PDB file of C-alpha atoms in Angstrom:
ATOM      1  CA  MET A   1     152.388 157.373 166.040  1.00 63.00           C
ATOM      2  CA  ALA A   2     153.800 153.915 166.748  1.00 69.00           C
ATOM      3  CA  LYS A   3     157.052 152.976 165.086  1.00 79.00           C
ATOM      4  CA  ARG A   4     156.723 150.172 162.530  1.00 86.00           C
ATOM      5  CA  LYS A   5     158.742 147.072 163.272  1.00 88.00           C
ATOM      6  CA  THR A   6     161.530 146.139 160.933  1.00 92.00           C
ATOM      7  CA  ASN A   7     161.599 142.686 159.378  1.00 96.00           C
ATOM      8  CA  LYS A   8     164.424 141.780 161.745  1.00 97.00           C
ATOM      9  CA  GLU A   9     162.338 142.816 164.771  1.00 97.00           C
ATOM     10  CA  LYS A  10     159.414 140.769 163.470  1.00 98.00           C
ATOM     11  CA  VAL A  11     161.654 137.709 163.134  1.00 99.00           C
ATOM     12  CA  ILE A  12     162.983 138.251 166.669  1.00 99.00           C
ATOM     13  CA  ASP A  13     159.374 138.284 167.906  1.00 98.00           C
ATOM     14  CA  LEU A  14     158.689 134.986 166.117  1.00 99.00           C
ATOM     15  CA  LEU A  15     161.840 133.437 167.561  1.00 99.00           C
ATOM     16  CA  ASN A  16     160.953 134.627 171.071  1.00 99.00           C
ATOM     17  CA  GLU A  17     157.432 133.239 170.746  1.00 99.00           C
ATOM     18  CA  ALA A  18     158.944 129.873 169.825  1.00 99.00           C
ATOM     19  CA  ARG A  19     161.470 130.089 172.666  1.00 99.00           C
ATOM     20  CA  ALA A  20     158.668 130.758 175.182  1.00 99.00           C
ATOM     21  CA  SER A  21     156.876 127.663 173.886  1.00 98.00           C
ATOM     22  CA  GLU A  22     160.036 125.579 174.278  1.00 99.00           C
ATOM     23  CA  LEU A  23     160.483 126.820 177.855  1.00 99.00           C
ATOM     24  CA  THR A  24     156.945 125.661 178.682  1.00 98.00           C
ATOM     25  CA  ALA A  25     157.634 122.240 177.158  1.00 98.00           C
ATOM     26  CA  ILE A  26     160.879 121.897 179.131  1.00 98.00           C
ATOM     27  CA  LEU A  27     159.136 122.630 182.427  1.00 98.00           C
ATOM     28  CA  GLN A  28     156.204 120.345 181.562  1.00 98.00           C
ATOM     29  CA  TYR A  29     158.297 117.369 180.482  1.00 98.00           C
ATOM     30  CA  MET A  30     160.747 117.609 183.380  1.00 98.00           C
ATOM     31  CA  SER A  31     157.872 117.864 185.859  1.00 97.00           C
ATOM     32  CA  GLN A  32     156.311 114.761 184.312  1.00 97.00           C
ATOM     33  CA  HIS A  33     159.681 113.017 184.341  1.00 97.00           C
ATOM     34  CA  TYR A  34     159.947 113.562 188.103  1.00 97.00           C
ATOM     35  CA  GLU A  35     156.345 112.448 188.737  1.00 96.00           C
ATOM     36  CA  LEU A  36     156.683 109.295 186.638  1.00 96.00           C
ATOM     37  CA  GLU A  37     160.054 108.390 188.121  1.00 96.00           C
ATOM     38  CA  ASP A  38     158.589 108.794 191.603  1.00 95.00           C
ATOM     39  CA  ALA A  39     155.612 106.589 190.627  1.00 95.00           C
ATOM     40  CA  ASP A  40     158.019 103.840 189.458  1.00 95.00           C
ATOM     41  CA  PHE A  41     157.458 104.403 185.743  1.00 94.00           C
ATOM     42  CA  GLY A  42     161.109 104.936 184.831  1.00 93.00           C
ATOM     43  CA  LYS A  43     160.576 103.538 181.336  1.00 94.00           C
ATOM     44  CA  LEU A  44     158.142 106.380 180.656  1.00 95.00           C
ATOM     45  CA  ALA A  45     160.133 108.962 182.607  1.00 96.00           C
ATOM     46  CA  ALA A  46     163.365 108.477 180.652  1.00 96.00           C
ATOM     47  CA  PRO A  47     162.018 109.436 177.210  1.00 96.00           C
ATOM     48  CA  LEU A  48     160.381 112.528 178.724  1.00 97.00           C
ATOM     49  CA  LYS A  49     163.719 113.603 180.157  1.00 98.00           C
ATOM     50  CA  ALA A  50     165.418 112.997 176.797  1.00 98.00           C
ATOM     51  CA  ILE A  51     162.778 115.036 174.973  1.00 98.00           C
ATOM     52  CA  ALA A  52     163.051 117.821 177.584  1.00 98.00           C
ATOM     53  CA  ILE A  53     166.789 117.963 176.924  1.00 98.00           C
ATOM     54  CA  GLN A  54     166.105 118.273 173.183  1.00 98.00           C
ATOM     55  CA  GLU A  55     163.661 121.086 173.954  1.00 98.00           C
ATOM     56  CA  MET A  56     166.439 122.780 175.965  1.00 99.00           C
ATOM     57  CA  GLN A  57     168.627 122.579 172.878  1.00 99.00           C
ATOM     58  CA  HIS A  58     165.839 124.114 170.797  1.00 99.00           C
ATOM     59  CA  ALA A  59     165.441 126.959 173.305  1.00 99.00           C
ATOM     60  CA  GLU A  60     169.189 127.544 173.137  1.00 99.00           C
ATOM     61  CA  MET A  61     169.186 127.558 169.327  1.00 99.00           C
ATOM     62  CA  PHE A  62     166.374 130.119 169.281  1.00 99.00           C
ATOM     63  CA  ALA A  63     168.216 132.247 171.872  1.00 99.00           C
ATOM     64  CA  GLU A  64     171.438 132.178 169.873  1.00 99.00           C
ATOM     65  CA  ARG A  65     169.611 133.294 166.735  1.00 99.00           C
ATOM     66  CA  ILE A  66     167.815 136.053 168.662  1.00 99.00           C
ATOM     67  CA  LEU A  67     171.136 137.294 170.035  1.00 99.00           C
ATOM     68  CA  PHE A  68     172.717 137.179 166.574  1.00 98.00           C
ATOM     69  CA  LEU A  69     169.880 139.365 165.275  1.00 98.00           C
ATOM     70  CA  GLY A  70     170.408 141.847 168.119  1.00 98.00           C
ATOM     71  CA  GLY A  71     167.433 140.877 170.255  1.00 99.00           C
ATOM     72  CA  THR A  72     166.990 139.720 173.838  1.00 99.00           C
ATOM     73  CA  PRO A  73     165.866 136.121 174.372  1.00 99.00           C
ATOM     74  CA  THR A  74     162.809 135.730 176.565  1.00 99.00           C
ATOM     75  CA  SER A  75     163.105 133.719 179.753  1.00 98.00           C
ATOM     76  CA  ILE A  76     159.352 133.579 180.345  1.00 98.00           C
ATOM     77  CA  PRO A  77     157.424 130.414 179.399  1.00 98.00           C
ATOM     78  CA  ASP A  78     154.193 130.944 177.477  1.00 97.00           C
ATOM     79  CA  GLY A  79     152.147 128.493 179.542  1.00 94.00           C
ATOM     80  CA  LYS A  80     151.661 126.826 182.888  1.00 94.00           C
ATOM     81  CA  THR A  81     152.839 123.388 183.940  1.00 94.00           C
ATOM     82  CA  VAL A  82     150.065 120.825 184.413  1.00 94.00           C
ATOM     83  CA  LYS A  83     150.741 118.392 187.262  1.00 94.00           C
ATOM     84  CA  GLY A  84     149.174 115.248 188.676  1.00 92.00           C
ATOM     85  CA  GLU A  85     147.579 113.935 185.489  1.00 92.00           C
ATOM     86  CA  GLU A  86     146.825 110.295 184.755  1.00 93.00           C
ATOM     87  CA  ILE A  87     149.374 108.883 182.313  1.00 94.00           C
ATOM     88  CA  VAL A  88     147.028 108.845 179.307  1.00 93.00           C
ATOM     89  CA  ASP A  89     146.047 112.479 180.025  1.00 94.00           C
ATOM     90  CA  LEU A  90     149.679 113.447 180.518  1.00 95.00           C
ATOM     91  CA  LEU A  91     150.480 112.108 177.050  1.00 96.00           C
ATOM     92  CA  ALA A  92     147.507 113.968 175.565  1.00 96.00           C
ATOM     93  CA  THR A  93     148.837 117.174 177.153  1.00 96.00           C
ATOM     94  CA  ASP A  94     152.248 116.521 175.620  1.00 98.00           C
ATOM     95  CA  MET A  95     150.758 115.781 172.203  1.00 98.00           C
ATOM     96  CA  GLY A  96     148.930 119.110 172.471  1.00 97.00           C
ATOM     97  CA  LEU A  97     152.168 120.952 173.231  1.00 97.00           C
ATOM     98  CA  GLU A  98     153.897 119.301 170.290  1.00 98.00           C
ATOM     99  CA  SER A  99     150.940 119.918 167.942  1.00 98.00           C
ATOM    100  CA  GLY A 100     150.991 123.578 168.916  1.00 98.00           C
ATOM    101  CA  ALA A 101     154.723 123.793 168.259  1.00 98.00           C
ATOM    102  CA  ILE A 102     154.346 122.048 164.892  1.00 99.00           C
ATOM    103  CA  GLU A 103     151.642 124.464 163.798  1.00 99.00           C
ATOM    104  CA  MET A 104     153.582 127.475 165.089  1.00 99.00           C
ATOM    105  CA  TYR A 105     156.895 126.469 163.496  1.00 99.00           C
ATOM    106  CA  ASN A 106     155.248 125.770 160.127  1.00 99.00           C
ATOM    107  CA  HIS A 107     153.728 129.249 160.233  1.00 99.00           C
ATOM    108  CA  HIS A 108     156.918 130.903 161.479  1.00 99.00           C
ATOM    109  CA  ALA A 109     159.090 129.221 158.826  1.00 99.00           C
ATOM    110  CA  THR A 110     156.816 130.633 156.132  1.00 99.00           C
ATOM    111  CA  ALA A 111     156.756 134.055 157.804  1.00 98.00           C
ATOM    112  CA  CYS A 112     160.565 134.145 158.059  1.00 98.00           C
ATOM    113  CA  ALA A 113     160.854 133.312 154.358  1.00 98.00           C
ATOM    114  CA  GLU A 114     158.437 136.138 153.546  1.00 98.00           C
ATOM    115  CA  LEU A 115     160.466 138.481 155.770  1.00 98.00           C
ATOM    116  CA  GLY A 116     163.663 137.523 153.930  1.00 98.00           C
ATOM    117  CA  ASP A 117     165.373 135.614 156.773  1.00 98.00           C
ATOM    118  CA  LEU A 118     166.170 132.209 155.317  1.00 98.00           C
ATOM    119  CA  VAL A 119     168.479 131.236 158.181  1.00 98.00           C
ATOM    120  CA  SER A 120     165.645 131.592 160.706  1.00 99.00           C
ATOM    121  CA  LYS A 121     163.318 129.786 158.266  1.00 99.00           C
ATOM    122  CA  ASP A 122     165.761 126.875 158.131  1.00 99.00           C
ATOM    123  CA  LEU A 123     166.056 126.872 161.926  1.00 99.00           C
ATOM    124  CA  PHE A 124     162.280 126.575 162.292  1.00 99.00           C
ATOM    125  CA  GLU A 125     162.184 123.758 159.736  1.00 99.00           C
ATOM    126  CA  THR A 126     164.997 121.851 161.447  1.00 98.00           C
ATOM    127  CA  ILE A 127     163.329 122.060 164.847  1.00 99.00           C
ATOM    128  CA  LEU A 128     159.926 121.325 163.298  1.00 98.00           C
ATOM    129  CA  ALA A 129     161.155 117.897 162.165  1.00 98.00           C
ATOM    130  CA  GLN A 130     162.201 117.072 165.732  1.00 98.00           C
ATOM    131  CA  GLU A 131     158.865 118.268 167.131  1.00 98.00           C
ATOM    132  CA  GLU A 132     157.065 115.959 164.705  1.00 98.00           C
ATOM    133  CA  ASP A 133     159.183 113.086 166.025  1.00 98.00           C
ATOM    134  CA  HIS A 134     158.294 114.006 169.622  1.00 98.00           C
ATOM    135  CA  TRP A 135     154.593 114.062 168.736  1.00 98.00           C
ATOM    136  CA  SER A 136     154.939 110.638 167.119  1.00 98.00           C
ATOM    137  CA  GLN A 137     156.627 109.203 170.227  1.00 97.00           C
ATOM    138  CA  PHE A 138     153.872 110.512 172.496  1.00 97.00           C
ATOM    139  CA  ASP A 139     151.162 109.328 170.087  1.00 97.00           C
ATOM    140  CA  ASN A 140     152.684 105.852 169.931  1.00 96.00           C
ATOM    141  CA  VAL A 141     152.645 105.349 173.715  1.00 95.00           C
ATOM    142  CA  HIS A 142     149.225 107.029 174.009  1.00 95.00           C
ATOM    143  CA  GLY A 143     147.846 104.631 171.384  1.00 95.00           C
ATOM    144  CA  HIS A 144     149.227 101.584 173.189  1.00 94.00           C
ATOM    145  CA  ILE A 145     147.677 102.713 176.467  1.00 94.00           C
ATOM    146  CA  GLU A 146     144.325 103.414 174.783  1.00 92.00           C
ATOM    147  CA  LYS A 147     144.369  99.939 173.198  1.00 95.00           C
ATOM    148  CA  LEU A 148     145.904  97.830 175.949  1.00 94.00           C
ATOM    149  CA  GLY A 149     145.312  99.876 179.106  1.00 91.00           C
ATOM    150  CA  ALA A 150     146.686  98.528 182.364  1.00 89.00           C
ATOM    151  CA  VAL A 151     148.359  95.581 180.640  1.00 92.00           C
ATOM    152  CA  TYR A 152     150.625  97.924 178.689  1.00 93.00           C
ATOM    153  CA  LEU A 153     151.221 100.183 181.686  1.00 91.00           C
ATOM    154  CA  ALA A 154     152.316  97.141 183.706  1.00 91.00           C
ATOM    155  CA  THR A 155     155.092  96.539 181.170  1.00 91.00           C
ATOM    156  CA  LEU A 156     156.348 100.066 181.835  1.00 90.00           C
ATOM    157  CA  ALA A 157     156.311  99.868 185.632  1.00 91.00           C
ATOM    158  CA  GLY A 158     159.465  99.174 187.589  1.00 85.00           C
ATOM    159  CA  GLY A 159     163.004 100.078 186.728  1.00 67.00           C
ATOM    160  CA  ASP A 160     164.611 103.461 186.860  1.00 62.00           C
ATOM    161  CA  ALA A 161     164.806 106.217 184.305  1.00 55.00           C
ATOM    162  CA  GLU A 162     168.365 105.299 183.409  1.00 57.00           C
ATOM    163  CA  ALA A 163     167.249 101.804 182.364  1.00 47.00           C
ATOM    164  CA  GLY A 164     164.523 103.365 180.234  1.00 45.00           C
ATOM    165  CA  ALA A 165     167.029 105.748 178.693  1.00 48.00           C
ATOM    166  CA  ALA A 166     169.316 102.862 177.762  1.00 45.00           C
ATOM    167  CA  ALA A 167     166.444 101.332 175.798  1.00 43.00           C
ATOM    168  CA  GLN A 168     166.094 104.516 173.726  1.00 46.00           C
TER     169      GLN A 168
END
């Protein structure tokens, strides 16, 4: 007969699921950062790099909590990196990643509360707020491209990622 998981083990599983999602986002956003920088869209590349760095911080926060609870943080992303997309499709991919994280973290915060781990619940809620901000950033640019097309993209061409980062 299979051993039942303790509440702590269940929370560790939730944290590892979230960490795997963050690892996928990191790889996706950094890959896009490199592609956009190479295509001379530094003003789009810079925010992706900044968001990837925030996702790295999230992955670290999940890992630290997992370790505190006695678990082993996963190092395996939960998805594949999509490459070579048109910019509007790239942003839709990113919005999908963020939407998935938002849904997951809402669920996991509730689950952690039910399992009696309010620290992990608070961690999910803190990171959730940042994921909502990421989604909003991607949606904003996506909306401008949908409305203005090449005219808007032309305003983003040229310059390096550092110049784009300074505008953040």
